[in-house]
Tab-separated table of C-alpha atoms in Angstrom:
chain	number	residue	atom	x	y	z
T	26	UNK	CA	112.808	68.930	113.691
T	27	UNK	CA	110.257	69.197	111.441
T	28	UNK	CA	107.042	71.572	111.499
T	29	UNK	CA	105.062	68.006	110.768
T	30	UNK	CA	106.550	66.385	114.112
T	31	UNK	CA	105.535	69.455	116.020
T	32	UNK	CA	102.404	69.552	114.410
T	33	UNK	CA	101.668	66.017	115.449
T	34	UNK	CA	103.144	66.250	119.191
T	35	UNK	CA	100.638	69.612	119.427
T	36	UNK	CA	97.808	67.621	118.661
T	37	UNK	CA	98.531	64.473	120.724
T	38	UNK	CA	99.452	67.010	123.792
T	39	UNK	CA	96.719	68.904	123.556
T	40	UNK	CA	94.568	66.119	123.828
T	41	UNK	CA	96.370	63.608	126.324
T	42	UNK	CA	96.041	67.251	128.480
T	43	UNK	CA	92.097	67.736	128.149
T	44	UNK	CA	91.680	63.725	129.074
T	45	UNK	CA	93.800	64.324	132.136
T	46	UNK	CA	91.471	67.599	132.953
T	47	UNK	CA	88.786	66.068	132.551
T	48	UNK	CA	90.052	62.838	134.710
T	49	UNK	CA	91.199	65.050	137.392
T	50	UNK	CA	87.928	67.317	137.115
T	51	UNK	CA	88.248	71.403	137.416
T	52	UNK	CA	88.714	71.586	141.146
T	53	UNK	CA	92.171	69.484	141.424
T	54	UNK	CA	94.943	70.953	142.208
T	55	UNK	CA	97.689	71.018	139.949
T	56	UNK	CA	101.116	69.638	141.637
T	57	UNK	CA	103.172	71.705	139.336
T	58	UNK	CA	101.845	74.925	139.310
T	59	UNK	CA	101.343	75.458	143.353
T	60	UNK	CA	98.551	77.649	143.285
T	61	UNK	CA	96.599	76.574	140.651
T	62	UNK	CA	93.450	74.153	140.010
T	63	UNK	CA	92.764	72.236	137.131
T	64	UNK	CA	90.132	75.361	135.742
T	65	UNK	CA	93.372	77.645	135.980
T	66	UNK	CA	95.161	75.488	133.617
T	67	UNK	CA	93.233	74.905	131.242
T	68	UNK	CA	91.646	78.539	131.139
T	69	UNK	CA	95.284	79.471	130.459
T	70	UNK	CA	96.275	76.678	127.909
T	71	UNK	CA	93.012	77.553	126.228
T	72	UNK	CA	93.708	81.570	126.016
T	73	UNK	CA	97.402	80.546	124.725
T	74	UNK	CA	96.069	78.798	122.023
T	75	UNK	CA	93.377	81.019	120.925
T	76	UNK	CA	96.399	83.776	121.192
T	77	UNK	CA	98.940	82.111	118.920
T	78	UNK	CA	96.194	80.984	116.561
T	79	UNK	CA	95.419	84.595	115.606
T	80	UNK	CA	98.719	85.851	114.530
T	81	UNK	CA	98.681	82.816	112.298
T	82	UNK	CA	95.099	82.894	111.008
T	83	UNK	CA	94.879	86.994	110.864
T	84	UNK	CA	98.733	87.596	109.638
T	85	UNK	CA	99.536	89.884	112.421
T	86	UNK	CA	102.517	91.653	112.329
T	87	UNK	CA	103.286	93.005	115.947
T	88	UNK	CA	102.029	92.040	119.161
T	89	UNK	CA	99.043	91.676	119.754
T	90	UNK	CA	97.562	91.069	123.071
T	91	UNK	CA	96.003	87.859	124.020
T	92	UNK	CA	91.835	87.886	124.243
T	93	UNK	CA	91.489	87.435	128.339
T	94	UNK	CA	90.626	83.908	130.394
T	95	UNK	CA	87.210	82.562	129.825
T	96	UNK	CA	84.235	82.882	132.213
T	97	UNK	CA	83.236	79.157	131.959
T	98	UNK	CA	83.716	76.254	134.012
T	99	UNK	CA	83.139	72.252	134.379
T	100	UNK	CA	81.773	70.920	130.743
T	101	UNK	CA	81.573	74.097	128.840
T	102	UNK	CA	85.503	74.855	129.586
T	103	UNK	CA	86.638	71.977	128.357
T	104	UNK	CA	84.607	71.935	125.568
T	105	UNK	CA	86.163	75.682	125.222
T	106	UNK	CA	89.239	74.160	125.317
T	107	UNK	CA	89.290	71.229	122.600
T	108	UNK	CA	87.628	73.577	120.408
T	109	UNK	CA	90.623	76.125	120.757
T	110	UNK	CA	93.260	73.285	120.465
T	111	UNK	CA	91.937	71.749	117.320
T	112	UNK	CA	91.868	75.444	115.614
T	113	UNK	CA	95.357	75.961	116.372
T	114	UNK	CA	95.861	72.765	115.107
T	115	UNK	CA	94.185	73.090	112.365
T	116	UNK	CA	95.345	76.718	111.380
T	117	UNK	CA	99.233	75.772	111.351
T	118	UNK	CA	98.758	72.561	109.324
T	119	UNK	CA	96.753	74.819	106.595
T	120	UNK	CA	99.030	77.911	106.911
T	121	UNK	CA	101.362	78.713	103.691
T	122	UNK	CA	105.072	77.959	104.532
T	123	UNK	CA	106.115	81.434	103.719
T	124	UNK	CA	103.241	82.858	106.215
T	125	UNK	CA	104.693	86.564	107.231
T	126	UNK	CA	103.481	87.239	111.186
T	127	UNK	CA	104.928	87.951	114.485
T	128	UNK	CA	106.962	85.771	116.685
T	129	UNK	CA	109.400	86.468	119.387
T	130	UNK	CA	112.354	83.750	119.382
T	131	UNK	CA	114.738	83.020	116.184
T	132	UNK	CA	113.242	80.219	113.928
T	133	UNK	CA	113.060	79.289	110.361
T	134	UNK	CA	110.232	80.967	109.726
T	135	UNK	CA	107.170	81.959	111.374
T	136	UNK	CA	105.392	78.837	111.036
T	137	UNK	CA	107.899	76.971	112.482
T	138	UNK	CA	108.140	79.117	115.542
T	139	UNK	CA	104.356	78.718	116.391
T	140	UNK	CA	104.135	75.459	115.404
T	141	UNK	CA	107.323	74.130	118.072
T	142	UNK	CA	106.275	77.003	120.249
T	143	UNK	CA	102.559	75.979	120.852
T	144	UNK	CA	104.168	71.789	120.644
T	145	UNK	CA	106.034	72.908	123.467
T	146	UNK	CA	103.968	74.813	125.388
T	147	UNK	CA	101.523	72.325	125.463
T	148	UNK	CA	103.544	69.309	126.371
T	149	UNK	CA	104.660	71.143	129.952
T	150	UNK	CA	101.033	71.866	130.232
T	151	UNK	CA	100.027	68.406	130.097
T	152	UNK	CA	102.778	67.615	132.310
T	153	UNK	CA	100.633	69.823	134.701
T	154	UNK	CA	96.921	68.627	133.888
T	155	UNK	CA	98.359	65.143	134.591
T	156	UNK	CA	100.223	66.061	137.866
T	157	UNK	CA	96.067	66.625	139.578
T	158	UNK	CA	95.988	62.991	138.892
T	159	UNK	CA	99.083	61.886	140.861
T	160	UNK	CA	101.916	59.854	139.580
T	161	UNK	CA	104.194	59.562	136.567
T	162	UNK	CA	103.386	61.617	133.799
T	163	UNK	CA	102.976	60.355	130.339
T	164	UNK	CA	106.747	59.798	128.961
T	165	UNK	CA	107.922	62.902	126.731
T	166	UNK	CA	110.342	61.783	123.884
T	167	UNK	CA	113.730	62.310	124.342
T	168	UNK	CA	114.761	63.841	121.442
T	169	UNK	CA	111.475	66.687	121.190
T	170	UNK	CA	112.813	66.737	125.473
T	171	UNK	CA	116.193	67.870	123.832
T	172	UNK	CA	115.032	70.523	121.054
T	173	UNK	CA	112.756	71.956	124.392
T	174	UNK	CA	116.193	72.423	126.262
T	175	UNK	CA	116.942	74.565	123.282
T	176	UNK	CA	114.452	76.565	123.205
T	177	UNK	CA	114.762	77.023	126.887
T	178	UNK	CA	118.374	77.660	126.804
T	179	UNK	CA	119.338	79.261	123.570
T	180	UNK	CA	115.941	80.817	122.638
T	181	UNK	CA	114.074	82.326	125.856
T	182	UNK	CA	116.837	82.608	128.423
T	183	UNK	CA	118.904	84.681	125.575
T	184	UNK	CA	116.592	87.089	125.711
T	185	UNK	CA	116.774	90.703	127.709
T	186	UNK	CA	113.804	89.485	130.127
T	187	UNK	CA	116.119	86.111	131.695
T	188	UNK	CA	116.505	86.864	135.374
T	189	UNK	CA	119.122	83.794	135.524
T	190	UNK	CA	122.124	86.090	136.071
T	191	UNK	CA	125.094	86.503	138.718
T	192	UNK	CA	127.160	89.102	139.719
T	193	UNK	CA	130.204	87.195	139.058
T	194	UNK	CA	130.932	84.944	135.836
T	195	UNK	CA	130.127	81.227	136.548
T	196	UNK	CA	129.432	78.581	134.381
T	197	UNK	CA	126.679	75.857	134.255
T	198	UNK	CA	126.479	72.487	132.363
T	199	UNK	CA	123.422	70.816	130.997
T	200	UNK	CA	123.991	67.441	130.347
T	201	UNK	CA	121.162	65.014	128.538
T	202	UNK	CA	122.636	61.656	129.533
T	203	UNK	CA	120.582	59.303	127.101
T	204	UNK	CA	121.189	61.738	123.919
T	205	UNK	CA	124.533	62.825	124.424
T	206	UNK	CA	123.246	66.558	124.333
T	207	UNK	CA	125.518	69.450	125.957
T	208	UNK	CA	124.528	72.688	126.772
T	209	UNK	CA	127.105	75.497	128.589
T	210	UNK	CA	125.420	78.493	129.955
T	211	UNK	CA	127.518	80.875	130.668
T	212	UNK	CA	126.315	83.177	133.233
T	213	UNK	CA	126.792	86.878	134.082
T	214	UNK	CA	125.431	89.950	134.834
T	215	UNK	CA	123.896	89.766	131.219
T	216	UNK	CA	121.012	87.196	129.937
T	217	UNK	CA	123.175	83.882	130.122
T	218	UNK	CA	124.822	82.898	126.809
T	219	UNK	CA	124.391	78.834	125.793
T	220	UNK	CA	125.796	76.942	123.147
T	221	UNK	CA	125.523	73.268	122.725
T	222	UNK	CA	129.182	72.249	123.467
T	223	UNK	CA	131.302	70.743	126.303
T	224	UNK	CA	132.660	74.385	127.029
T	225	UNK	CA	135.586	73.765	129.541
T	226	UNK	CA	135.030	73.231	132.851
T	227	UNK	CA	131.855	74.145	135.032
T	228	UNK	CA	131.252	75.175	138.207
T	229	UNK	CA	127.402	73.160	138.308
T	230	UNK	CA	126.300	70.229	136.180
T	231	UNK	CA	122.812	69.329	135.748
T	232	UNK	CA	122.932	65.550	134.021
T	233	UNK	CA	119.923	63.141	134.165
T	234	UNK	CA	117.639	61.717	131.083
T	235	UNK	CA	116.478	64.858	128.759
T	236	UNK	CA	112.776	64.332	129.743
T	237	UNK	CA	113.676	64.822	133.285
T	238	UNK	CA	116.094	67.782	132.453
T	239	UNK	CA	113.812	69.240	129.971
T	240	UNK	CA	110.617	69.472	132.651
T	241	UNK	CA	113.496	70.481	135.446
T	242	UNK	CA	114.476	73.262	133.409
T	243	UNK	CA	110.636	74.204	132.942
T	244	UNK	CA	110.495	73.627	136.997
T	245	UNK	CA	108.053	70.663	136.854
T	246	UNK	CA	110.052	68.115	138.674
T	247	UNK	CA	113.620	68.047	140.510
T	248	UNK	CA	116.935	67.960	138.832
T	249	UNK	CA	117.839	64.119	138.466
T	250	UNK	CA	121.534	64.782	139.065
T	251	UNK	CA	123.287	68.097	140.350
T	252	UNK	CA	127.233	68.597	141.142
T	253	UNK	CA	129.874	70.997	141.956
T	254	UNK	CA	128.332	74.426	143.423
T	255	UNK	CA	124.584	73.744	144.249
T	256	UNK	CA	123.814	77.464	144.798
T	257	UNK	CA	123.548	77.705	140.596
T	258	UNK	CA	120.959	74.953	140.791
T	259	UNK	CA	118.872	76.924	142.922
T	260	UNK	CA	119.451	80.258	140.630
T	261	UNK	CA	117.570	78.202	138.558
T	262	UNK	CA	114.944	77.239	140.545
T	263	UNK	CA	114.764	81.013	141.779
T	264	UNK	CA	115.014	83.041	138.850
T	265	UNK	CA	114.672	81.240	135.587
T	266	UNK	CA	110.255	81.280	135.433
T	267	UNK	CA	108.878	82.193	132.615
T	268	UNK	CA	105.550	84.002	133.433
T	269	UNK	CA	102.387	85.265	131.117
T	270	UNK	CA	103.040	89.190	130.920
């Protein structure tokens, strides 16, 4: 994909998510994040922002640790918060190509990290923001659902930090029924290893739609379709979060 789609999904995310906020109001809780109220949400999604816009905007080269959650509330967060989303916005789509800065998953370049980073990031957030208001979130498009499965997959869970591991080797399909898309994760005592191929037989499938796989995987909703051994299903559900640190 390219960084123009995930330029444009980042800013229609960002703001389906404050009109859902802002529907819900502050207080709501949010369905998907137990725990959490509508504030907490968009406090977060608003520090993310602000966080990913500054290795853009001030060409940082390491980490560099995020700026802290807000001490506002009601009007003046969400005003916070569009303000933050439309400078991200705006930084990536005015960044040179060749920007040099930090990221920390393999992409083209760092532009195209933070730009289908922050796209992603903020489309499971607005899955959130619209779970205070009850029902069916806004549709996410299959094929971005399918490059978020990758990310997932082959990006974060590849990484030393993936908790998703067993103490004997088993094997776990993802299957994206409307796209054709295949994923086997092959799991171990190490970070699981994926590769987007049929990969011999499996000892769990995951199949449904890749909207409803991609915001299973994330843990927003349940898997549409599990078979064979359901105990790697809930491995998943156990061990695969991926938590602000």
């Amino acid at each position: 994909m390219e960084i123009e789609y995930f330029l444009e999904t980042l800013d229609r995310e960002g703001r389906l998510l404050a009109a859902a906020a802002e529907e819900a109001g502050v207080d709501a809780k949010v369905a998907t994040c137990p725990g959490w109220q509508v504030r907490d949400l968009v406090r977060h999604t608003g520090m993310v922002h602000r966080w990913a816009t500054a290795f853009v905007a001030e060409g940082y080269t390491s980490y560099h640790p995020d700026g802290g959650l807000p001490d506002l509330d009601g009007d003046e967060l969400m005003d916070w918060f569009r303000q933050g989303h439309r400078r991200l916005v705006d930084t990536l789509t005015g960044a040179s190509p060749d920007v040099e800065c930090w990221s920390f998953l393999p992409a083209p370049s760092p532009l195209a990290f933070w730009a289908r980073r922050q796209a992603h990031e903020t489309t499971v957030h607005r899955v959130d923001a619209e779970s205070a208001l009850g029902g069916e979130p806004t549709p996410v498009v299959a094929d971005f659902a399918v490059d978020g499965i990758d990310e997932l997959l082959r990006g974060f869970h590849a990484r030393s930090r993936s908790k998703v591991r067993v103490e004997e080797p088993r094997v776990l399909r993802v299957r994206a029924t409307d796209t054709g898309a295949v994923w086997t994760v092959r799991l171990s005592t190490q970070p699981p290893v994926s590769g987007r191929d049929e990969g011999g037989d499996a000892d769990c499938e995951l199949a449904g739609p890749a909207a409803r796989i991609y915001l299973a995987l994330w843990n927003r909703m349940p898997f549409p379709g599990a078979t064979g051994d359901a105990s790697l299903a809930a491995l998943w559900r156990e061990k695969s979060g991926i938590t602000w640190s």
